mmCIF file of C-alpha atoms in Angstrom:
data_model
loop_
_atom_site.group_PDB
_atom_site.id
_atom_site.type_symbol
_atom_site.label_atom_id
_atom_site.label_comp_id
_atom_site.label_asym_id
_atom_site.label_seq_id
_atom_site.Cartn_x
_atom_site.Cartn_y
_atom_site.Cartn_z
ATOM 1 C CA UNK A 8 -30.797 -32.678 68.878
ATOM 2 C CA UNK A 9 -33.989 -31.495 70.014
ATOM 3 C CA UNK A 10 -35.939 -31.725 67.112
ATOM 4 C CA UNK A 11 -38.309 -34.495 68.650
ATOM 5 C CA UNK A 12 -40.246 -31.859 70.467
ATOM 6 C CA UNK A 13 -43.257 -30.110 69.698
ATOM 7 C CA UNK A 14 -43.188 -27.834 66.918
ATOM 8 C CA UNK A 15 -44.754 -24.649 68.755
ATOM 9 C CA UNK A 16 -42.544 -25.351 71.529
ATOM 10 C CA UNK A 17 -39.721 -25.446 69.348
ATOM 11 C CA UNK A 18 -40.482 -22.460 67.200
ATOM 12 C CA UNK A 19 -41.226 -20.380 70.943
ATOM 13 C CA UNK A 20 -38.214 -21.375 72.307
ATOM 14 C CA UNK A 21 -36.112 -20.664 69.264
ATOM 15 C CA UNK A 22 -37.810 -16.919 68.931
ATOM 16 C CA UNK A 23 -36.482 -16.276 72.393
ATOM 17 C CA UNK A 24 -33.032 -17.472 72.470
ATOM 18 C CA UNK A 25 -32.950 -15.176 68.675
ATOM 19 C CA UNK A 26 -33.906 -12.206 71.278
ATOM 20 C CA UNK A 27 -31.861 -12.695 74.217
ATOM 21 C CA UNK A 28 -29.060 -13.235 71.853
ATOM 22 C CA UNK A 29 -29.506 -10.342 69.780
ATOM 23 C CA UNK A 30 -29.903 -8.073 72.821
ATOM 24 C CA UNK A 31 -26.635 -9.613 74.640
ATOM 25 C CA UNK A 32 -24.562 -8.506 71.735
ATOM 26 C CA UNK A 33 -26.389 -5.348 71.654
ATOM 27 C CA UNK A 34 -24.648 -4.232 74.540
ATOM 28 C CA UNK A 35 -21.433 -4.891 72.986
ATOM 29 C CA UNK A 36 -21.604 -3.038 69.797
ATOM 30 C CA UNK A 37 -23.104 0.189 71.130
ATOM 31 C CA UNK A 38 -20.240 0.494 73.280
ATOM 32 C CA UNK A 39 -17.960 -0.383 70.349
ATOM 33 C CA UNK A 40 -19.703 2.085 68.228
ATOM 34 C CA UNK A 41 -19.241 4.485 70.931
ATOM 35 C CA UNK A 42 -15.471 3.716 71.226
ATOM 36 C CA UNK A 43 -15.333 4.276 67.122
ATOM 37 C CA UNK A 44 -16.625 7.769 67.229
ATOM 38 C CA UNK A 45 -13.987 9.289 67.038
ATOM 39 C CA UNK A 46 -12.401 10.402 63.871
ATOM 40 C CA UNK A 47 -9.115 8.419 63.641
ATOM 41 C CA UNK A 48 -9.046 5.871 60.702
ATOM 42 C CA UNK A 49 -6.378 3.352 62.209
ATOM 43 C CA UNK A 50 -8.669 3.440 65.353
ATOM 44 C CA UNK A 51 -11.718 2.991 63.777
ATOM 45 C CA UNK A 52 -10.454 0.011 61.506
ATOM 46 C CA UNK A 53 -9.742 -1.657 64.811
ATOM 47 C CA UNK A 54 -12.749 -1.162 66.218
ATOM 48 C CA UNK A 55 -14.666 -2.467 62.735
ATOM 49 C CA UNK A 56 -12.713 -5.390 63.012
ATOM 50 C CA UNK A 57 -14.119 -5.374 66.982
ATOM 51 C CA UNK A 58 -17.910 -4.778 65.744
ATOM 52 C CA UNK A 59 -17.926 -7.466 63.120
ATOM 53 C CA UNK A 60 -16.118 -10.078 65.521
ATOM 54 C CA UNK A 61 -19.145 -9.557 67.431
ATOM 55 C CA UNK A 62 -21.755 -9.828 65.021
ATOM 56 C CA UNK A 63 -19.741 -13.241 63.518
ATOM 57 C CA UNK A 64 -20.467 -14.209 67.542
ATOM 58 C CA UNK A 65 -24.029 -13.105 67.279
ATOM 59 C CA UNK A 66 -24.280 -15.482 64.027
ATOM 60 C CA UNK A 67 -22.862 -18.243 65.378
ATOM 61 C CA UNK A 68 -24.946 -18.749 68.490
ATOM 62 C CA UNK A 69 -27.995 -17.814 66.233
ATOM 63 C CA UNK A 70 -26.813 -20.903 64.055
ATOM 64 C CA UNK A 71 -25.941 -23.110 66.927
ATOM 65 C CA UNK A 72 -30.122 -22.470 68.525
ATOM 66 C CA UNK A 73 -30.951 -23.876 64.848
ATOM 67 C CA UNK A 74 -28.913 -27.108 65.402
ATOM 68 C CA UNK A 75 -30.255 -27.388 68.736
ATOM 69 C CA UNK A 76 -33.793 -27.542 68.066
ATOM 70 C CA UNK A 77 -34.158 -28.497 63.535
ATOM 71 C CA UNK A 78 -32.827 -30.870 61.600
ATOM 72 C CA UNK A 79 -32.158 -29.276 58.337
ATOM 73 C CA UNK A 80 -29.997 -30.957 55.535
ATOM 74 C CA UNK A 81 -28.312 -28.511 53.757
ATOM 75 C CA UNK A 82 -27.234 -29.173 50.204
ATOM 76 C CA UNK A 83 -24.714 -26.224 49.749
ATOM 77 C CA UNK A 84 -21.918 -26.590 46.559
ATOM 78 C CA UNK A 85 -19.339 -23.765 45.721
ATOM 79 C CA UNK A 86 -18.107 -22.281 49.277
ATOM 80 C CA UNK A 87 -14.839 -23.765 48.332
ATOM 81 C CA UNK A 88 -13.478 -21.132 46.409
ATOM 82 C CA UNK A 89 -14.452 -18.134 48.911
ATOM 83 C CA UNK A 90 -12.038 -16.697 51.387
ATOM 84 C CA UNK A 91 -12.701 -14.053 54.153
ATOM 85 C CA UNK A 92 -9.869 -11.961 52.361
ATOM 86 C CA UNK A 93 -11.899 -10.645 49.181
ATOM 87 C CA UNK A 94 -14.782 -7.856 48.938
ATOM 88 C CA UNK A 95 -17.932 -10.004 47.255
ATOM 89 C CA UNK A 96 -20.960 -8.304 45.776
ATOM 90 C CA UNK A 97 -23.471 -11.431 46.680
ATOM 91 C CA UNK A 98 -26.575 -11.503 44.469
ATOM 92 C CA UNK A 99 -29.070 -13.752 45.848
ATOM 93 C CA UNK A 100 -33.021 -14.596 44.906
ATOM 94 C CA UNK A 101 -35.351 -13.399 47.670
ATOM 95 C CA UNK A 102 -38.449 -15.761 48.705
ATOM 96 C CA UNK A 103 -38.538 -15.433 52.397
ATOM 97 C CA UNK A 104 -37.742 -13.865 55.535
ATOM 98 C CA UNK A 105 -36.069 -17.065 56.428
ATOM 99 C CA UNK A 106 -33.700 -16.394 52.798
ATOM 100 C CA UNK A 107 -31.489 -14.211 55.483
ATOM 101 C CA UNK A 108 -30.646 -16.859 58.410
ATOM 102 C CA UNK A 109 -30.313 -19.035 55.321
ATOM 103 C CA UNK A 110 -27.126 -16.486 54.216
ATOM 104 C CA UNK A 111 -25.788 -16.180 57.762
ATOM 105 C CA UNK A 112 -25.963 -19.850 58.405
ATOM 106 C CA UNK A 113 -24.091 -20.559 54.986
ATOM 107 C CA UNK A 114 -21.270 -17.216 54.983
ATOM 108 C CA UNK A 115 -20.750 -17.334 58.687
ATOM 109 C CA UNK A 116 -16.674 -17.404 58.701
ATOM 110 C CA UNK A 117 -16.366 -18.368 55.030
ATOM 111 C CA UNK A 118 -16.564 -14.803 53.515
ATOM 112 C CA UNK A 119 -16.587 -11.041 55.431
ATOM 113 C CA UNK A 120 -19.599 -10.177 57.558
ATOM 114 C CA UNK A 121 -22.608 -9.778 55.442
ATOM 115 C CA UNK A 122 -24.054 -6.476 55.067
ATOM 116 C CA UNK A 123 -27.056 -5.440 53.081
ATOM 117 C CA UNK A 124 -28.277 -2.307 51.922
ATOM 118 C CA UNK A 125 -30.876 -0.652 53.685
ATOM 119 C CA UNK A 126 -33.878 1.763 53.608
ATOM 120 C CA UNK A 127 -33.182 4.797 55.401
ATOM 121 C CA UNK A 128 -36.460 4.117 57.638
ATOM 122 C CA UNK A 129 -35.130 0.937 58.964
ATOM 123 C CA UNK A 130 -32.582 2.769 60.803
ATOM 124 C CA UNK A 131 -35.442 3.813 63.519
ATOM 125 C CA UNK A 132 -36.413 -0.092 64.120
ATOM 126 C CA UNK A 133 -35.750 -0.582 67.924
ATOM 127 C CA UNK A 134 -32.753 -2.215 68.883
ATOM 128 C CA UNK A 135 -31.890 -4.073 65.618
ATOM 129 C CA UNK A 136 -31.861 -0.657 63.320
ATOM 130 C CA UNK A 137 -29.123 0.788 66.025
ATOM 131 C CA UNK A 138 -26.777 -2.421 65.458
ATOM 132 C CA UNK A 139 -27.139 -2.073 61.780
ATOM 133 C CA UNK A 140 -26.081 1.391 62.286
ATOM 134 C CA UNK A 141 -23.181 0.623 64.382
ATOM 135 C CA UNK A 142 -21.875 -2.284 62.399
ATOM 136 C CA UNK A 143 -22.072 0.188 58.715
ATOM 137 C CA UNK A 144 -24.725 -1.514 57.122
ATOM 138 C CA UNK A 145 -25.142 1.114 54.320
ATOM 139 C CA UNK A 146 -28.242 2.909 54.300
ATOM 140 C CA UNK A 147 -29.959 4.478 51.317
ATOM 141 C CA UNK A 148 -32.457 6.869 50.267
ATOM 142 C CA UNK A 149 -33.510 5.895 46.792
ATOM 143 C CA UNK A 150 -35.589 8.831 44.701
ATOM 144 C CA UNK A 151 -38.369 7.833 41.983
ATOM 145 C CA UNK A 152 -38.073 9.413 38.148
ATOM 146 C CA UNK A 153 -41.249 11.094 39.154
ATOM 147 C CA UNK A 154 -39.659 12.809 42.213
ATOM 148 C CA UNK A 155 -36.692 13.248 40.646
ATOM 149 C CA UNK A 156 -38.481 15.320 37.428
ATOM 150 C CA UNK A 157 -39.837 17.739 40.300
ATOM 151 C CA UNK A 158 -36.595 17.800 41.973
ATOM 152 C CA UNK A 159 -34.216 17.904 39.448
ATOM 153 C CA UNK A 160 -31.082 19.393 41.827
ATOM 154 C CA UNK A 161 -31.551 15.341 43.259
ATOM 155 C CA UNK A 162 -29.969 14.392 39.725
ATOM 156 C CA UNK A 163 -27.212 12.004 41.235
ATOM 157 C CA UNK A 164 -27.807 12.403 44.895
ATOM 158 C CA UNK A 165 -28.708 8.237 45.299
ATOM 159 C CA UNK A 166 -25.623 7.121 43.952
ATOM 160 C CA UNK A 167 -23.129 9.622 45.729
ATOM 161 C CA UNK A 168 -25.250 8.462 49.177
ATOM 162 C CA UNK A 169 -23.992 4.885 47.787
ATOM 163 C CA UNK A 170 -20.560 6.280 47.117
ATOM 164 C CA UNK A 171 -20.204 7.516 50.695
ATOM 165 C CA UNK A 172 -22.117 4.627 52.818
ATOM 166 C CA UNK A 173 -19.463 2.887 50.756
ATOM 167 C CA UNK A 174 -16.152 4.284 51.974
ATOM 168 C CA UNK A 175 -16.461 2.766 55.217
ATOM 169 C CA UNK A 176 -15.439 -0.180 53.407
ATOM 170 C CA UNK A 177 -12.413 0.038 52.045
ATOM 171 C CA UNK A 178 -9.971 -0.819 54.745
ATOM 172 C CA UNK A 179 -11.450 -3.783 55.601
ATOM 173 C CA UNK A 180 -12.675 -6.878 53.426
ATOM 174 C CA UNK A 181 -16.557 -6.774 53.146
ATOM 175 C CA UNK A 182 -19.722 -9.078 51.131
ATOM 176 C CA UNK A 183 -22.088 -6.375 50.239
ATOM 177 C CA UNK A 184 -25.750 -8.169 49.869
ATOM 178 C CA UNK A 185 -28.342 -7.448 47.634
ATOM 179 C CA UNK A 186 -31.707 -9.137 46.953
ATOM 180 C CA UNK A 187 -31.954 -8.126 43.333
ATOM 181 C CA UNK A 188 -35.972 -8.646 43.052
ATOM 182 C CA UNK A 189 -36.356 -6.021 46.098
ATOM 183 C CA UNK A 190 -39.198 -7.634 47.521
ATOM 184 C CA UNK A 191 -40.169 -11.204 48.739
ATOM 185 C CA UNK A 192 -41.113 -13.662 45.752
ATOM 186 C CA UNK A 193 -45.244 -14.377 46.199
ATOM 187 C CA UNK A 194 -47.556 -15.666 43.406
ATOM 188 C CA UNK A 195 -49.563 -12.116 44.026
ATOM 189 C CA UNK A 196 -46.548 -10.662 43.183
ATOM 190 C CA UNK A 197 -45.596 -12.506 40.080
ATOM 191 C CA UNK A 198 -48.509 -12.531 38.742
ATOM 192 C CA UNK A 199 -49.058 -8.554 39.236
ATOM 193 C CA UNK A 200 -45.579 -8.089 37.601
ATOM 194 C CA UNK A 201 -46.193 -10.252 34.563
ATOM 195 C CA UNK A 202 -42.947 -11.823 35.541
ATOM 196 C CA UNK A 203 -41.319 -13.091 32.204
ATOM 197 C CA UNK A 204 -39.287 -15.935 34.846
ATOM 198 C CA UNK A 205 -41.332 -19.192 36.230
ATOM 199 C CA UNK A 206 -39.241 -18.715 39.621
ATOM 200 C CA UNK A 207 -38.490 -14.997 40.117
ATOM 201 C CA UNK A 208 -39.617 -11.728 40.167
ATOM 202 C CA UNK A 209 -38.184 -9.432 37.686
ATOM 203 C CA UNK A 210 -34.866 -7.977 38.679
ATOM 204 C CA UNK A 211 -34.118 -4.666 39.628
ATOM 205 C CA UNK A 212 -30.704 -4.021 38.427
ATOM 206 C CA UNK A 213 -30.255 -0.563 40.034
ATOM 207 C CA UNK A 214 -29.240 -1.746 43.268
ATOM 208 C CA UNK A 215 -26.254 -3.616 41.853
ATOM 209 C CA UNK A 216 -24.874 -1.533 39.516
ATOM 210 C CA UNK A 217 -24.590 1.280 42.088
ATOM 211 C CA UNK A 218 -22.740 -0.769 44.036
ATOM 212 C CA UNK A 219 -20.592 -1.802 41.647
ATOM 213 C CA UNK A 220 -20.233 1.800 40.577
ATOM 214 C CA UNK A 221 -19.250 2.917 43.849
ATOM 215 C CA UNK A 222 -16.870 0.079 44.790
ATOM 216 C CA UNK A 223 -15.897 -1.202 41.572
ATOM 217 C CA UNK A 224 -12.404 -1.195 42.086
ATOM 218 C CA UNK A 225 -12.654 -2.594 45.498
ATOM 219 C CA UNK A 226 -14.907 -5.385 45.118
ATOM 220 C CA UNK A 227 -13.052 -8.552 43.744
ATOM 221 C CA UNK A 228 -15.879 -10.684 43.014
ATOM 222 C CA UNK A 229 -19.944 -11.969 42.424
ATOM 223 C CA UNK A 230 -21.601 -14.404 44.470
ATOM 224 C CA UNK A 231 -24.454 -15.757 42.357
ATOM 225 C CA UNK A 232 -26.395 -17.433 45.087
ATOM 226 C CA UNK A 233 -29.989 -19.550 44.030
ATOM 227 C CA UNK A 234 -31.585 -20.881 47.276
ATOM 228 C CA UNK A 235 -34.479 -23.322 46.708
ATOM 229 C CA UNK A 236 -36.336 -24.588 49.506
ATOM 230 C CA UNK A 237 -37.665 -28.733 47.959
ATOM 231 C CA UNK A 238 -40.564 -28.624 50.282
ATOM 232 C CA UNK A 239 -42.227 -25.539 49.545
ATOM 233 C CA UNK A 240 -41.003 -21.394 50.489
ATOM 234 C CA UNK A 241 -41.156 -21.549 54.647
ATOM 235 C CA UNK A 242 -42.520 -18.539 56.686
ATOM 236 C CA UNK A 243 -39.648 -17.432 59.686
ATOM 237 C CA UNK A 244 -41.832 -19.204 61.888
ATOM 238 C CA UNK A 245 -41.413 -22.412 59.692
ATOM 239 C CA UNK A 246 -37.699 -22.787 59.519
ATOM 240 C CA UNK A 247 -37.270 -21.717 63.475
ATOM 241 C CA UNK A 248 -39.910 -23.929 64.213
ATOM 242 C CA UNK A 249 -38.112 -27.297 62.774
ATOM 243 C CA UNK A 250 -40.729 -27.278 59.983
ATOM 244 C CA UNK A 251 -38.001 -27.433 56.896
ATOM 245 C CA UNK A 252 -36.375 -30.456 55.920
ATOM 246 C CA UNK A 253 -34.377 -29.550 53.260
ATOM 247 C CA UNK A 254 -32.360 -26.590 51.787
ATOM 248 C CA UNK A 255 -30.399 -26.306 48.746
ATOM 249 C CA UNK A 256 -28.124 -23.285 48.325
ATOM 250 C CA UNK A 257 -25.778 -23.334 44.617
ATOM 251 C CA UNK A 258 -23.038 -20.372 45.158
ATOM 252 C CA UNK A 259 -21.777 -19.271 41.420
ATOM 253 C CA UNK A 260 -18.220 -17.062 41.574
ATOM 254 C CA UNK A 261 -18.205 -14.612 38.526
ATOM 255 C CA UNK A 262 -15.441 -12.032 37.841
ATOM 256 C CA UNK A 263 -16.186 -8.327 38.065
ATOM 257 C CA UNK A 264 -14.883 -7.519 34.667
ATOM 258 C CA UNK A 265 -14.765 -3.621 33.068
ATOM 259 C CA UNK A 266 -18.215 -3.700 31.577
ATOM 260 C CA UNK A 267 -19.931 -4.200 34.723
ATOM 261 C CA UNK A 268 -19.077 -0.833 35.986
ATOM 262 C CA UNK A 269 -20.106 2.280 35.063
ATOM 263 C CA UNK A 270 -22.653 4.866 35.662
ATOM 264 C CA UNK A 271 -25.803 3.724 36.049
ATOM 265 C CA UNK A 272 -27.123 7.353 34.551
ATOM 266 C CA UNK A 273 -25.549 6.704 31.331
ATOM 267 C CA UNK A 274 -27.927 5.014 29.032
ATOM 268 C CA UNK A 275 -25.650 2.599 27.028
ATOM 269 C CA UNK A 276 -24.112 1.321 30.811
ATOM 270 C CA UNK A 277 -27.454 1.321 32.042
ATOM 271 C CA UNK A 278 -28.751 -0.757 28.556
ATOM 272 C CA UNK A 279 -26.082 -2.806 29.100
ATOM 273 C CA UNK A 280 -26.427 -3.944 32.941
ATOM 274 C CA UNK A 281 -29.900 -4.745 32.736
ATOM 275 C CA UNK A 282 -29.190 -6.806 30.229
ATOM 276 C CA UNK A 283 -26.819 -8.840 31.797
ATOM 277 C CA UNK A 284 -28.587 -9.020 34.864
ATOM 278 C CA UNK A 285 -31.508 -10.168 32.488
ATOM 279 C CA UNK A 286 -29.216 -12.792 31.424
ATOM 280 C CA UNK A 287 -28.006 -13.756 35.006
ATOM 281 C CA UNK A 288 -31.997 -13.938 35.873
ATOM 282 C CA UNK A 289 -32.628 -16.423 32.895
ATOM 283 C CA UNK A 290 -29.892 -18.383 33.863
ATOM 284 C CA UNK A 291 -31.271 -18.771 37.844
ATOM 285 C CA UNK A 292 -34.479 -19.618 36.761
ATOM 286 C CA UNK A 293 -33.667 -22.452 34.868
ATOM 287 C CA UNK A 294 -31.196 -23.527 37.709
ATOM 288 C CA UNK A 295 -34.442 -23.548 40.084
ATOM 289 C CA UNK A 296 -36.840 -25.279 37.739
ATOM 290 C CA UNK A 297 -34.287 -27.785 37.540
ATOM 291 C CA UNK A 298 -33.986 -28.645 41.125
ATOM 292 C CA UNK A 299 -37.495 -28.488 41.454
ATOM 293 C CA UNK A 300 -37.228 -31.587 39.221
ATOM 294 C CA UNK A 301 -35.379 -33.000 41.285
ATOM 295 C CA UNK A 302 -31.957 -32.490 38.946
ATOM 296 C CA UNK A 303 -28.883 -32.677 41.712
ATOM 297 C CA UNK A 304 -26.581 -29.695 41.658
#
């Protein structure tokens, strides 16, 4: 509705409705959190339901400041099968900050709150790592081979911090994120990685399979999600700012079937889930080069 105005105007006006937002429903949640400390499970359920309810809130205003002030088209096919009933494992390319308002804008009340694994170190970030906290985003503490070969009593210690960050999550329905790549797709990036994909860094299929080894049985189904941006990957400051025109997000449902979960420190499991997230990769890449030229979904 406002789109007309200046861009810089736009973007600075956006940034601080984000931040008085996000610090209104701060409030909120800490005392929620607070309220959940105590060790009752029926009681804390309640209060998870509470926490997310607010963070749905926090989404929604946050999506309603990007009506206001851009005029995006979105281009989104497959939400019509999702329901906020199921546990999702969502599986998404990574090419921007702007990749996660793209998520809210799209999930907001179709599927559970989104939550997305997490380094450790983010917890300290002011304000924003306390409300990931309090609404269980799971944090992890992922060890390197080479660490692991000098600390060999580690052996295992990721994946049962997975295991437990997971728990929290199965009284409620829940979308676990992940951005398989790890890191933001730039050319210095692809080139330095060789990547075998035109479109994508090389997966990283750890990530996944944990999850799916911790929750396995809990989580009902994949969300394949390619976003392409037509004009070009925006900066944040480009799709607050009314910069981007057009976004294209193509949601794929796949079944969690018996061969996608295992334990990721068996070799033949492990084998076999990189290959199929391999596969998976192949597959997005040609989806994106195809909308690049200009093929409709």
């Amino acid at each position: 509705m406002l789109h007309f105005l200046p861009r810089p105007f736009i973007g600075a006006i956006s940034l601080l409705l984000y931040i008085v937002n996000t610090l209104f429903w701060f409030v909120p949640i800490m005392l929620l959190a607070i309220l959940k400390l105590p060790p009752v499970t029926r009681w804390q359920s309640w209060m998870t339901y509470l926490l997310d309810a607010c963070a749905v809130s926090w989404i929604s205003v946050n999506n309603f400041t990007a009506r206001l002030f851009t005029r995006i088209r979105w281009h989104v096919a497959g939400l019509e099968k999702l329901s906020r009933k199921d546990w999702y494992l969502v599986l998404a390319n990574h090419q921007s900050w702007a990749d996660i308002l793209v998520l809210q804008k799209v999930f907001n009340r179709q599927i559970p709150f989104i939550k997305f694994f997490l380094k450790k170190e983010l917890l300290y970030v002011p304000i924003i790592g306390l409300c990931w906290w309090a609404l269980d985003f799971p944090f992890m503490k992922r060890y390197s081979k080479a660490f692991l070969q000098r600390n060999p009593h580690l052996q295992g210690k990721d994946i049962e911090t997975t295991r437990k960050a997971c728990r929290k999550f199965r009284f409620k329905p829940a979308a676990i994120m992940n951005f398989v790549e790890g890191t933001r797709l730039t050319p210095a990036k692809h080139a330095m990685q060789q990547s075998p994909y035109q479109n994508l860094l090389k997966p990283k299929a750890g990530g996944a399979a944990f999850v799916l080894g911790a929750m396995g049985e809990q989580l009902h189904k994949i969300l394949d999600v390619t976003i392409h941006y037509p004009q070009g990957i925006p900066s944040f400051w480009d799709y607050i700012s009314g910069k981007v025109r057009d976004i294209t997000v193509q949601i794929n449902v796949l079944p969690i079937t018996p061969e996608l979960v295992g334990d990721y420190n068996d070799v033949h499991y492990r084998e076999r889930f990189q290959q199929w997230i391999n596969q998976l990769w192949q597959q997005k890449d040609q989806q994106l080069t195809a909308l690049k030229n200009g093929v409709k979904p």
